[in-house]
Short mmCIF file of N, CA, C and O and ligand atoms in Angstrom, two decimals:
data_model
loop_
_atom_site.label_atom_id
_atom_site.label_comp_id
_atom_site.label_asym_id
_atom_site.label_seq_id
_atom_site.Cartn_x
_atom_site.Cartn_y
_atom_site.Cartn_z
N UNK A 181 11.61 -2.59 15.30
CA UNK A 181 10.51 -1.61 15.17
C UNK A 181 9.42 -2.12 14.24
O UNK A 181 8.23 -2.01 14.53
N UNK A 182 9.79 -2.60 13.26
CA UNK A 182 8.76 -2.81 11.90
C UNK A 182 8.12 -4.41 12.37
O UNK A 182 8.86 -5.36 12.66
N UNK A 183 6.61 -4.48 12.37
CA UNK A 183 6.64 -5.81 12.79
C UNK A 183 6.02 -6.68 11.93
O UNK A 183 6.76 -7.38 11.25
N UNK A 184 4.53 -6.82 11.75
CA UNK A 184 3.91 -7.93 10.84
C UNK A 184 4.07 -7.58 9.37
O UNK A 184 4.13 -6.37 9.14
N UNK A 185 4.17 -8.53 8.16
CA UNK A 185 3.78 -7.68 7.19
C UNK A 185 2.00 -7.69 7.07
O UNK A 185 1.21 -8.62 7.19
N UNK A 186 1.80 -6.36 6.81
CA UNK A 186 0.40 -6.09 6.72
C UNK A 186 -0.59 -6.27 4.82
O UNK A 186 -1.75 -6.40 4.42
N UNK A 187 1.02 -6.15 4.11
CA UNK A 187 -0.26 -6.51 3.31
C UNK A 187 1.19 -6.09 1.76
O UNK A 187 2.01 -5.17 1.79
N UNK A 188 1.06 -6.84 0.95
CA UNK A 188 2.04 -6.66 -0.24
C UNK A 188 0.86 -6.12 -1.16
O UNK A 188 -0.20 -6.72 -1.03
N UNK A 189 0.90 -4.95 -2.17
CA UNK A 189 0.22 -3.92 -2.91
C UNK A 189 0.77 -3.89 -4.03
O UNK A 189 1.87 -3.42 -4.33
N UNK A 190 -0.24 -4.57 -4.91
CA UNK A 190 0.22 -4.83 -6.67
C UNK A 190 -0.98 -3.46 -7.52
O UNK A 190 -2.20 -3.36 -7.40
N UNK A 191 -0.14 -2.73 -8.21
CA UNK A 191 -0.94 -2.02 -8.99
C UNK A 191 -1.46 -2.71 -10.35
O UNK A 191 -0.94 -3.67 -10.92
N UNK A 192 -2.31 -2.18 -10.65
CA UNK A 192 -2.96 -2.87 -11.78
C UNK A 192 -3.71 -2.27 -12.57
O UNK A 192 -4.61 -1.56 -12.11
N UNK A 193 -3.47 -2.46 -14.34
CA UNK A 193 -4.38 -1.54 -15.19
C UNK A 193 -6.10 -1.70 -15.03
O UNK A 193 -6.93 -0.81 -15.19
N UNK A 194 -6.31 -2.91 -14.71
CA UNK A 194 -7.79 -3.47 -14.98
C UNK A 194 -8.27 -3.87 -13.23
O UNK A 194 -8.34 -5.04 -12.86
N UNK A 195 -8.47 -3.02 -12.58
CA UNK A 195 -9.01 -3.45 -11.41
C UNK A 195 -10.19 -5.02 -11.44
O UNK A 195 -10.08 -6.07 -10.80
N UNK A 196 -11.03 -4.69 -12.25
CA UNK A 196 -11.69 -5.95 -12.15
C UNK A 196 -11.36 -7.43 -12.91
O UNK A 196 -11.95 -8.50 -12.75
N UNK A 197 -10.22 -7.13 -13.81
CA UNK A 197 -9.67 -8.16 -14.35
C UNK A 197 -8.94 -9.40 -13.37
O UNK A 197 -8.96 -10.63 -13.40
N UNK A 198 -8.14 -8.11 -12.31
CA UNK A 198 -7.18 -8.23 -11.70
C UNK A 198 -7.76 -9.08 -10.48
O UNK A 198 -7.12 -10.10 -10.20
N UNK A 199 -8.82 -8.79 -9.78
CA UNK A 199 -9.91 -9.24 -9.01
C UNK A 199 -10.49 -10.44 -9.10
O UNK A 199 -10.60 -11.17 -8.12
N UNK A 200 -10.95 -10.80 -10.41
CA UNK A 200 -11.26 -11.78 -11.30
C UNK A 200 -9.90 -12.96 -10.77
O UNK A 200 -10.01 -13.98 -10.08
N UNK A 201 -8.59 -12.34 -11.42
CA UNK A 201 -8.00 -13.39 -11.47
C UNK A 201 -7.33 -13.86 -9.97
O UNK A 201 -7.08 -15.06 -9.90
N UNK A 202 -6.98 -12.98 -8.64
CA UNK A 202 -7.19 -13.59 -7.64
C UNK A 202 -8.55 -14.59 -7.08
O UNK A 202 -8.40 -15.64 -6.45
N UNK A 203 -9.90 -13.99 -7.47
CA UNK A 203 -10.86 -14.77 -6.86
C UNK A 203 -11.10 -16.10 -7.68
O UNK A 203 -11.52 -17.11 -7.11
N UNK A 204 -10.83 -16.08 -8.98
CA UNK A 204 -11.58 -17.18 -9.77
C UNK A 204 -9.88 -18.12 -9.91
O UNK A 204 -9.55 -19.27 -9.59
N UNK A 205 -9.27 -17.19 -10.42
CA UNK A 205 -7.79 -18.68 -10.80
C UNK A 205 -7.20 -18.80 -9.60
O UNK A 205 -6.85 -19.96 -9.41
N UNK A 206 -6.89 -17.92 -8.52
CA UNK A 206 -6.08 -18.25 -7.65
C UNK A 206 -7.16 -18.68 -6.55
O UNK A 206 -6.66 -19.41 -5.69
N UNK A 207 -7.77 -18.57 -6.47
CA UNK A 207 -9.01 -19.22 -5.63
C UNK A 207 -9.22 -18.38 -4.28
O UNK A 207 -10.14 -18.80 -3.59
N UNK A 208 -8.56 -17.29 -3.81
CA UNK A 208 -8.47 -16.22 -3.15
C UNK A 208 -9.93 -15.64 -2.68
O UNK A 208 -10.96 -15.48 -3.33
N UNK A 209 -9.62 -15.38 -1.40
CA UNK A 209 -11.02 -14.54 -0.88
C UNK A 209 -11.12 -13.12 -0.77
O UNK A 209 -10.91 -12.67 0.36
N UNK A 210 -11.37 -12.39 -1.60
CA UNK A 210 -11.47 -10.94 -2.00
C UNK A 210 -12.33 -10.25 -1.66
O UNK A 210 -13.43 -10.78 -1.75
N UNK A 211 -12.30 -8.65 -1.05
CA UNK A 211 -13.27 -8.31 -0.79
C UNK A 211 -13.62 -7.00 -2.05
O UNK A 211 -13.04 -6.53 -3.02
N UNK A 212 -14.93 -6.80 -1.35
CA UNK A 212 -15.74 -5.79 -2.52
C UNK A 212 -14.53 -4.30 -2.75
O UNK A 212 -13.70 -3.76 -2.01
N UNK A 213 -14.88 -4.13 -3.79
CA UNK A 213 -13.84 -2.79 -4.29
C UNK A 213 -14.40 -1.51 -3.62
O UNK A 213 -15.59 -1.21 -3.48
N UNK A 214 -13.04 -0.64 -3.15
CA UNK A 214 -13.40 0.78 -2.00
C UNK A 214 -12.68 1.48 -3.15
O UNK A 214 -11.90 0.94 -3.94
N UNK A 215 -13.09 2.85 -3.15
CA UNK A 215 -12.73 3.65 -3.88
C UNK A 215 -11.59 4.94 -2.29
O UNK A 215 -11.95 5.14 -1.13
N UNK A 216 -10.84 5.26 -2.70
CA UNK A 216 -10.01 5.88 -1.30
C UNK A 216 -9.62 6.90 -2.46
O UNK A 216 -8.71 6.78 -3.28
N UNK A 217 -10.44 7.84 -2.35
CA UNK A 217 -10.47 9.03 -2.64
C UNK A 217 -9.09 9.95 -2.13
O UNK A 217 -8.48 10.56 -3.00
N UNK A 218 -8.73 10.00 -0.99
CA UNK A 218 -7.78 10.58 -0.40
C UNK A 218 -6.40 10.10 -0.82
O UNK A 218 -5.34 10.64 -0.50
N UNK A 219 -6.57 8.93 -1.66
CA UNK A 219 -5.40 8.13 -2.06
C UNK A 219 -4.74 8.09 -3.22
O UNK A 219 -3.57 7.88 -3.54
N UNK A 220 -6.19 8.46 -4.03
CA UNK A 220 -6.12 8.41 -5.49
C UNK A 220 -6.77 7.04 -6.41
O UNK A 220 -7.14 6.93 -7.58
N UNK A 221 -6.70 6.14 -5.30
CA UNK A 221 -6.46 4.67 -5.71
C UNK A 221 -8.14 4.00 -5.35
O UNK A 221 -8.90 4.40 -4.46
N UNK A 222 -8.40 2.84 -6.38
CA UNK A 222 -9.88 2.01 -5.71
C UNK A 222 -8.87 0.42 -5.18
O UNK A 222 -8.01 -0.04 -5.93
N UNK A 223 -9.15 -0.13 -3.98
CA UNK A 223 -9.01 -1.42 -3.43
C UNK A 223 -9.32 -2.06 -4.18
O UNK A 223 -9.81 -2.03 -5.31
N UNK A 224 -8.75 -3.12 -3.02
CA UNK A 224 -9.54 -4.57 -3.06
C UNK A 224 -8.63 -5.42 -2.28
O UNK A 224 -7.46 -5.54 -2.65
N UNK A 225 -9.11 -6.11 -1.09
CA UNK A 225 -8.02 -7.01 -0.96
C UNK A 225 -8.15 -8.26 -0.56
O UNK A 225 -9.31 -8.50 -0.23
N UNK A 226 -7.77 -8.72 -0.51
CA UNK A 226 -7.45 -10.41 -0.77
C UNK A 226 -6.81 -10.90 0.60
O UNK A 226 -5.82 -10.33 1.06
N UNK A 227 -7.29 -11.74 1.09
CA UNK A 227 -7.11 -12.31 2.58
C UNK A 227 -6.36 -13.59 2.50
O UNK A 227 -6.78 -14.38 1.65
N UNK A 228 -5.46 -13.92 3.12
CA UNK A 228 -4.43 -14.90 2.77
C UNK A 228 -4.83 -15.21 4.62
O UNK A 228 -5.51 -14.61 5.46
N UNK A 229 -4.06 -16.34 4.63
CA UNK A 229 -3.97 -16.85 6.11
C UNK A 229 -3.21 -15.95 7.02
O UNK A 229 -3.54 -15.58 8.15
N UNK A 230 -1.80 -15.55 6.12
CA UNK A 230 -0.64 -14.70 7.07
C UNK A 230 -0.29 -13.32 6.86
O UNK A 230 0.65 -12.69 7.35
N UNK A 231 -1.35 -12.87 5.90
CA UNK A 231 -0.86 -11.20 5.04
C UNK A 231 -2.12 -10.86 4.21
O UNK A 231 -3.18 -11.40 4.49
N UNK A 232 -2.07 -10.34 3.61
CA UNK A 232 -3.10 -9.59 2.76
C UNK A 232 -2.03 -9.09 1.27
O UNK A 232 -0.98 -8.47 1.11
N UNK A 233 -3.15 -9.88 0.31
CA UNK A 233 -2.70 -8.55 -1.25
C UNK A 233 -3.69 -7.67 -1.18
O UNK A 233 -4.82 -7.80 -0.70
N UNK A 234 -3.00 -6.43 -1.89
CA UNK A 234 -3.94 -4.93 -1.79
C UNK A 234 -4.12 -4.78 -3.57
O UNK A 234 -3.14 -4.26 -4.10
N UNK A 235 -4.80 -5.02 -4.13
CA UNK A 235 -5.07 -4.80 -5.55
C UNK A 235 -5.37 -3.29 -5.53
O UNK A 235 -6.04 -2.83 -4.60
N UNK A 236 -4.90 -2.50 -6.52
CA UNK A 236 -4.40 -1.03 -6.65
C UNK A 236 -5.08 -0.73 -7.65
O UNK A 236 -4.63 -1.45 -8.55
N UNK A 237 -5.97 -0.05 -8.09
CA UNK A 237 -6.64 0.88 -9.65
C UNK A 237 -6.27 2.09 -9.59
O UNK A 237 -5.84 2.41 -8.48
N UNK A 238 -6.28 2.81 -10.29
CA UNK A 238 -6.07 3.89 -10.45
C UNK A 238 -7.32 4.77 -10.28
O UNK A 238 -8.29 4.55 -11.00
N UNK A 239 -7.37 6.15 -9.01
CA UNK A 239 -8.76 6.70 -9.30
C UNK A 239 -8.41 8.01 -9.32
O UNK A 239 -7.82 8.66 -8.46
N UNK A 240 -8.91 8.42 -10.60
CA UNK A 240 -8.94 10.11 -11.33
C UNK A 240 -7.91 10.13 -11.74
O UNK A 240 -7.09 9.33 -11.28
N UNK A 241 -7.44 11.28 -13.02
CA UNK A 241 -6.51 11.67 -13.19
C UNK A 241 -5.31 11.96 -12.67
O UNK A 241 -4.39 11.86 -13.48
N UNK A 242 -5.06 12.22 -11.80
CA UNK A 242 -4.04 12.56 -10.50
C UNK A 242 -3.71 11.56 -10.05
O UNK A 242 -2.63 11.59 -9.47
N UNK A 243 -4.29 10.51 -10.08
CA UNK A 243 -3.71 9.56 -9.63
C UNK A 243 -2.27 8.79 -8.76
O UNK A 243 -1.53 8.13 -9.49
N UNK A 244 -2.03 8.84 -7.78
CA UNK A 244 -0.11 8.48 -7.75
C UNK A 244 0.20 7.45 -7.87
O UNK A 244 1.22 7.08 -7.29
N UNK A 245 -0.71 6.34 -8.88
CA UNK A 245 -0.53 5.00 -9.04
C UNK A 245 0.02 5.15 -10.81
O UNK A 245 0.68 4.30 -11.41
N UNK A 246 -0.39 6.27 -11.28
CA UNK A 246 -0.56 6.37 -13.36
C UNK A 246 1.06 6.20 -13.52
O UNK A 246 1.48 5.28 -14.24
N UNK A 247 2.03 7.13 -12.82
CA UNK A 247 3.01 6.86 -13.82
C UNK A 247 3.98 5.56 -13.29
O UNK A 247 5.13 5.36 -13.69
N UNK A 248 3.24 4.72 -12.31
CA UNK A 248 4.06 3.45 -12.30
C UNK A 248 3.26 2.29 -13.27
O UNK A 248 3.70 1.29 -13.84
N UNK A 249 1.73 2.95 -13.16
CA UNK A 249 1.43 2.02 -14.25
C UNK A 249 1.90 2.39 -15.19
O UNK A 249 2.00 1.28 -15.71
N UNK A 250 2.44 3.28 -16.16
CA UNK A 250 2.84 4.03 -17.06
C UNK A 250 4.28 3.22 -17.34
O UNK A 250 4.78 2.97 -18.44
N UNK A 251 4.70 2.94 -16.25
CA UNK A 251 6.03 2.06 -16.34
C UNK A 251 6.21 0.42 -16.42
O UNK A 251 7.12 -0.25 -16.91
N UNK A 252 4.71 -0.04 -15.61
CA UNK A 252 4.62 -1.06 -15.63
C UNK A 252 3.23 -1.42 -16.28
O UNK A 252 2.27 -1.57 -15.52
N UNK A 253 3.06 -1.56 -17.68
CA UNK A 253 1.42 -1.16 -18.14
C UNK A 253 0.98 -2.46 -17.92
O UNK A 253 -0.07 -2.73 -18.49
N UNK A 254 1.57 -3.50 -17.13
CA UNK A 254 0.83 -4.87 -17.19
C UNK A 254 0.51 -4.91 -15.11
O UNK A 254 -0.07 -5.68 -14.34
N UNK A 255 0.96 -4.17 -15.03
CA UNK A 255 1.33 -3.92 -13.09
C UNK A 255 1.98 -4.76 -12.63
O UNK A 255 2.42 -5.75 -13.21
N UNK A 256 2.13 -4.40 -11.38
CA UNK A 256 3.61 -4.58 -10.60
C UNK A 256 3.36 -4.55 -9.17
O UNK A 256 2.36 -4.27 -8.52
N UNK A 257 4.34 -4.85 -8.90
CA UNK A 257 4.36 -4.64 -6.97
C UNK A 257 4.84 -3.26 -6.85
O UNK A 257 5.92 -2.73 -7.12
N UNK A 258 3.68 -2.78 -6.37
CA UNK A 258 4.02 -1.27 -5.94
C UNK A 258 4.58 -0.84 -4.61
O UNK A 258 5.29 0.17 -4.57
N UNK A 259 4.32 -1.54 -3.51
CA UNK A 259 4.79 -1.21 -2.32
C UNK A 259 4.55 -2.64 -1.15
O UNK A 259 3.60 -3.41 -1.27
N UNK A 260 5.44 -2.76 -0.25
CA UNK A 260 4.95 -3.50 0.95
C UNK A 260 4.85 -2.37 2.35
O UNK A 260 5.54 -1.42 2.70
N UNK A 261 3.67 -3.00 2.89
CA UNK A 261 2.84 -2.17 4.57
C UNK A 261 3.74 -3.35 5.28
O UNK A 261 3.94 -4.50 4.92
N UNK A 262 4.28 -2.44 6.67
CA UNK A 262 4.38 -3.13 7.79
C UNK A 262 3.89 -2.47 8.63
O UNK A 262 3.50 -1.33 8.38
N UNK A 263 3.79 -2.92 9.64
CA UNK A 263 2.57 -2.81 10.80
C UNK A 263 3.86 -2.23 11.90
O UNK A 263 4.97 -2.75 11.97
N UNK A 264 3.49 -1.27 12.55
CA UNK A 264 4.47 -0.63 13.63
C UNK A 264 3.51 -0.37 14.35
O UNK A 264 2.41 -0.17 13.83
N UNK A 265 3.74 -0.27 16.32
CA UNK A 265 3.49 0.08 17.36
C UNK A 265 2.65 0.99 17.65
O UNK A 265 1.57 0.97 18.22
N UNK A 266 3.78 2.44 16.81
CA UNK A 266 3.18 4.06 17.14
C UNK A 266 3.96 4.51 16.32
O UNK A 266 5.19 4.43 16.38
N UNK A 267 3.22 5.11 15.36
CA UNK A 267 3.93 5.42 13.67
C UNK A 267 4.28 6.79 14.06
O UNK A 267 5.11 7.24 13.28
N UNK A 268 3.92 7.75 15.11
CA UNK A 268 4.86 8.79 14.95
C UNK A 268 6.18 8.30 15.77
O UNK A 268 7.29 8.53 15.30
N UNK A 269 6.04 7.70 16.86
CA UNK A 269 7.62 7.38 16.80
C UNK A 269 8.45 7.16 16.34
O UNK A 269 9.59 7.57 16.53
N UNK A 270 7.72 5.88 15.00
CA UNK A 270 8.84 5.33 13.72
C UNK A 270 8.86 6.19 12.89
O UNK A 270 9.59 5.88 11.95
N UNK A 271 8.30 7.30 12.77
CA UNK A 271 8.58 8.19 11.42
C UNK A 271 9.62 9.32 12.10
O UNK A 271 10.56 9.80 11.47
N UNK A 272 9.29 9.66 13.48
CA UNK A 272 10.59 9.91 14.20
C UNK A 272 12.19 9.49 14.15
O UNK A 272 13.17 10.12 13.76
N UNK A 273 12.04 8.13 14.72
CA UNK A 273 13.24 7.83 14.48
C UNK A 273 13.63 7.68 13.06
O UNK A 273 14.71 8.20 12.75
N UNK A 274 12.88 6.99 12.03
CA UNK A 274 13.20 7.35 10.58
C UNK A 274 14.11 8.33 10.44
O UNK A 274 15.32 8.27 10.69
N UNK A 275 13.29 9.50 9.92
CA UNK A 275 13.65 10.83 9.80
C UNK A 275 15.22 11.12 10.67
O UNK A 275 16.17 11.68 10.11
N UNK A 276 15.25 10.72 11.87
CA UNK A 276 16.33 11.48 12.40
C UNK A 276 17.39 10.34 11.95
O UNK A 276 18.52 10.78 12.18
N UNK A 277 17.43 9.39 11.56
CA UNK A 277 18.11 8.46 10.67
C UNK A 277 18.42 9.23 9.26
O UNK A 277 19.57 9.00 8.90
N UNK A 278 17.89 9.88 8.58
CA UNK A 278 17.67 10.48 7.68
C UNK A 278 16.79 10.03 5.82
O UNK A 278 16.84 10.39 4.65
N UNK A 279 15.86 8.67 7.04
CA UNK A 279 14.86 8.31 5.72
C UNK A 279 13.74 9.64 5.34
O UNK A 279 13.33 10.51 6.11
N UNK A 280 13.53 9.48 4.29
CA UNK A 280 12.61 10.21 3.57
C UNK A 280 11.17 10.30 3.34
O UNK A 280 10.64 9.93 2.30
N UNK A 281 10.39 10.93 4.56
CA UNK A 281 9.17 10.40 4.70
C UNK A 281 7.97 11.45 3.10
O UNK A 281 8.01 12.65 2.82
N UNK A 282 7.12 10.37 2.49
CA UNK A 282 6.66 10.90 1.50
C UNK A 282 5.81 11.83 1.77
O UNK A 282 5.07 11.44 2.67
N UNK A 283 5.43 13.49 1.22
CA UNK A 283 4.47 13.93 1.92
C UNK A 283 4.64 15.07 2.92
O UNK A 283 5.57 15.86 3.04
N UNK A 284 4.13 15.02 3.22
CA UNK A 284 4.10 16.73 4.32
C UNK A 284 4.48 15.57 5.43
O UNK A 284 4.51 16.20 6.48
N UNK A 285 4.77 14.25 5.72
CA UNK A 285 5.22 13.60 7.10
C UNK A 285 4.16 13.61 7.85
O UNK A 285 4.36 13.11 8.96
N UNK A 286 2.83 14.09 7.61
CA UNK A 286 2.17 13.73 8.67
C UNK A 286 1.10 12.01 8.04
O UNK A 286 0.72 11.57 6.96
N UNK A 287 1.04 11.62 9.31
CA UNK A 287 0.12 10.28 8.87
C UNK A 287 -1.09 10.73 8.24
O UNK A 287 -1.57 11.81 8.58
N UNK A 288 -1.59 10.10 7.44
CA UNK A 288 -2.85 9.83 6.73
C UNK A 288 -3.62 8.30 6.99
O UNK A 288 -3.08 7.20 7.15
N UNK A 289 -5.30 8.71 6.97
CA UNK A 289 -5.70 7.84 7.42
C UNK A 289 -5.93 6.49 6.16
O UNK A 289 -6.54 6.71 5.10
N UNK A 290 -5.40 5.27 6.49
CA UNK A 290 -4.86 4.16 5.51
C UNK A 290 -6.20 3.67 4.60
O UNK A 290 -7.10 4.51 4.67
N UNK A 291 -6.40 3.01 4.13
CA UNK A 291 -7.06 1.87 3.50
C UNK A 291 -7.81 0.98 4.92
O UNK A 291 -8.69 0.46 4.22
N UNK A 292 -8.02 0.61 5.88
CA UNK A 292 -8.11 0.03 6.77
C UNK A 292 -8.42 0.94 7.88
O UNK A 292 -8.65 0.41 8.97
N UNK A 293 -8.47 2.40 7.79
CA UNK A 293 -9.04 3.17 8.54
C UNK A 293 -8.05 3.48 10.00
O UNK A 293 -8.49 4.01 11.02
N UNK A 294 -6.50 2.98 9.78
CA UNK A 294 -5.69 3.24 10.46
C UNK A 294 -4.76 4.42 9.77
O UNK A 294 -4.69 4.73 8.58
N UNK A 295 -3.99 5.03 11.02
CA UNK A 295 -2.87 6.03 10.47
C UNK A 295 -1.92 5.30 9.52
O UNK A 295 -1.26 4.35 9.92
N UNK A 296 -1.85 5.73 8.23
CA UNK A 296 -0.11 5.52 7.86
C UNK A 296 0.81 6.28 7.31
O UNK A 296 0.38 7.41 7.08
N UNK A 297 1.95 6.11 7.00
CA UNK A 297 2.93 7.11 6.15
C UNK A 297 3.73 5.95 5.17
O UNK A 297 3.81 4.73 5.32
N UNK A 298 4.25 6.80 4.15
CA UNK A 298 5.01 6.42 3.02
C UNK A 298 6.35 6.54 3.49
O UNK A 298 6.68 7.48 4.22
N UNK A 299 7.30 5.45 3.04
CA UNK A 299 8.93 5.97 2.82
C UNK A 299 9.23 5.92 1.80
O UNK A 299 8.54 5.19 1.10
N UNK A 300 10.53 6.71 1.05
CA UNK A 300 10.62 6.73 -0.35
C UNK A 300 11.43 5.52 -0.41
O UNK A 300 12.23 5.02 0.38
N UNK A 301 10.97 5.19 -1.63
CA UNK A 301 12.00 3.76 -2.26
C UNK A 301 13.57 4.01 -2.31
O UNK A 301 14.21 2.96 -2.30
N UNK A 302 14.17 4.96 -2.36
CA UNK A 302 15.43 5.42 -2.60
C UNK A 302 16.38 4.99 -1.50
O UNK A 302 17.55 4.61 -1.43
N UNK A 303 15.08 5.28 -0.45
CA UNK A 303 15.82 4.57 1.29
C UNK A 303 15.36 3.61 1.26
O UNK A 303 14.93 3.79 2.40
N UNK A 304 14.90 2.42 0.95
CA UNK A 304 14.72 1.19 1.21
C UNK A 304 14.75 0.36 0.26
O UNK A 304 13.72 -0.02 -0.30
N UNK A 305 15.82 0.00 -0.03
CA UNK A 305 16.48 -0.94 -1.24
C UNK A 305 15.77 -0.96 -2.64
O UNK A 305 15.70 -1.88 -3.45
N UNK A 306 15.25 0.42 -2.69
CA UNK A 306 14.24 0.34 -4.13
C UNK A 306 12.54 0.04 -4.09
O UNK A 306 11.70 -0.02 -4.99
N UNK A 307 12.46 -0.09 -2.70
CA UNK A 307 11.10 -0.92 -2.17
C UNK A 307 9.84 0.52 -2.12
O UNK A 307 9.94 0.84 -0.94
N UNK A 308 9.05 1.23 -2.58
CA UNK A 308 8.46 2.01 -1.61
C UNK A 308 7.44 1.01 -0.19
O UNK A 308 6.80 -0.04 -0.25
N UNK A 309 7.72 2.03 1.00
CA UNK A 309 7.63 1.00 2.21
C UNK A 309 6.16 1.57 2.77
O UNK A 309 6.48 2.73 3.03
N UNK A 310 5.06 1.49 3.05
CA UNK A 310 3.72 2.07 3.66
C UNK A 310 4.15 1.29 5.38
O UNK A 310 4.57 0.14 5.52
N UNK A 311 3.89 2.34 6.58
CA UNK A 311 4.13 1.71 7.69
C UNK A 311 2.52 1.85 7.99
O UNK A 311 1.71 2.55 7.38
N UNK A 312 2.38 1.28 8.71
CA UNK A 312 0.58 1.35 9.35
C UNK A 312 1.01 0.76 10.99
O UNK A 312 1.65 -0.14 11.53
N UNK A 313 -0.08 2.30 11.40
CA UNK A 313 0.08 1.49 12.83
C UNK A 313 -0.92 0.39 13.18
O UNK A 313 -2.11 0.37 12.89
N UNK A 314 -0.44 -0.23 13.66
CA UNK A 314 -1.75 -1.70 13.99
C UNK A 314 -2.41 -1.83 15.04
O UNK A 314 -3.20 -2.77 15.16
CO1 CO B 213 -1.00 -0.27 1.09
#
């Protein structure tokens, strides 16, 4: 079911620090910072040959990125996206598996302007999992 990875998602205290150090030390091609209001979170991501990094800020108070930065105040890998077919099917069969979809279960529209949904880390070896349909 689960197919490409679409993109590994590091949170980070300093969005433009963080930016900085993919484009200038790692030599990485980054794009301009999106603010995703609906998310909580501002972008950025970084184009690799076979995947994408998703650089993570925190936006507003509410945030659902604060209390992992809170845990990880230097940031961390917050989640990996895989790319599925037709995400209500996989959140279908999920669910009747008995994974834990984050959320009221319905898709939200992604970072990339596609549907996605959350799984909780608890069902997936500690991982939180973002599916996106592709
Ligand atoms: Co993501």
């Amino acid at each position: 079911m689960i197919g490409r990875l679409n993109h590994v998602a590091i949170a980070v205290p300093d969005l433009t620090a963080a930016t900085a150090v993919y484009r200038d030390t790692l030599g990485g091609r980054v794009s301009a910072m999106v603010d995703q209001p609906d998310h909580g979170v501002t972008t950025v991501f970084v184009e690799l040959p076979n995947t994408k990094i998703e650089l993570l800020g925190a936006l507003g108070e509410a945030s659902p990125i604060r209390g992992f930065l809170e845990k990880n105040p230097s940031g961390g890998i917050h989640h990996l996206c895989y790319e599925v077919d037709d995400i209500l099917a996989a959140r279908d069969r999920l669910q009747a598996a008995g994974a834990r979809v984050i959320g009221d279960g319905n898709p939200k529209i992604g970072a990339h302007g596609k549907p996605v949904l959350f799984l909780h880390p608890k069902d997936f070896c500690g991982t939180l999992v973002e599916l996106e349909q592709a």
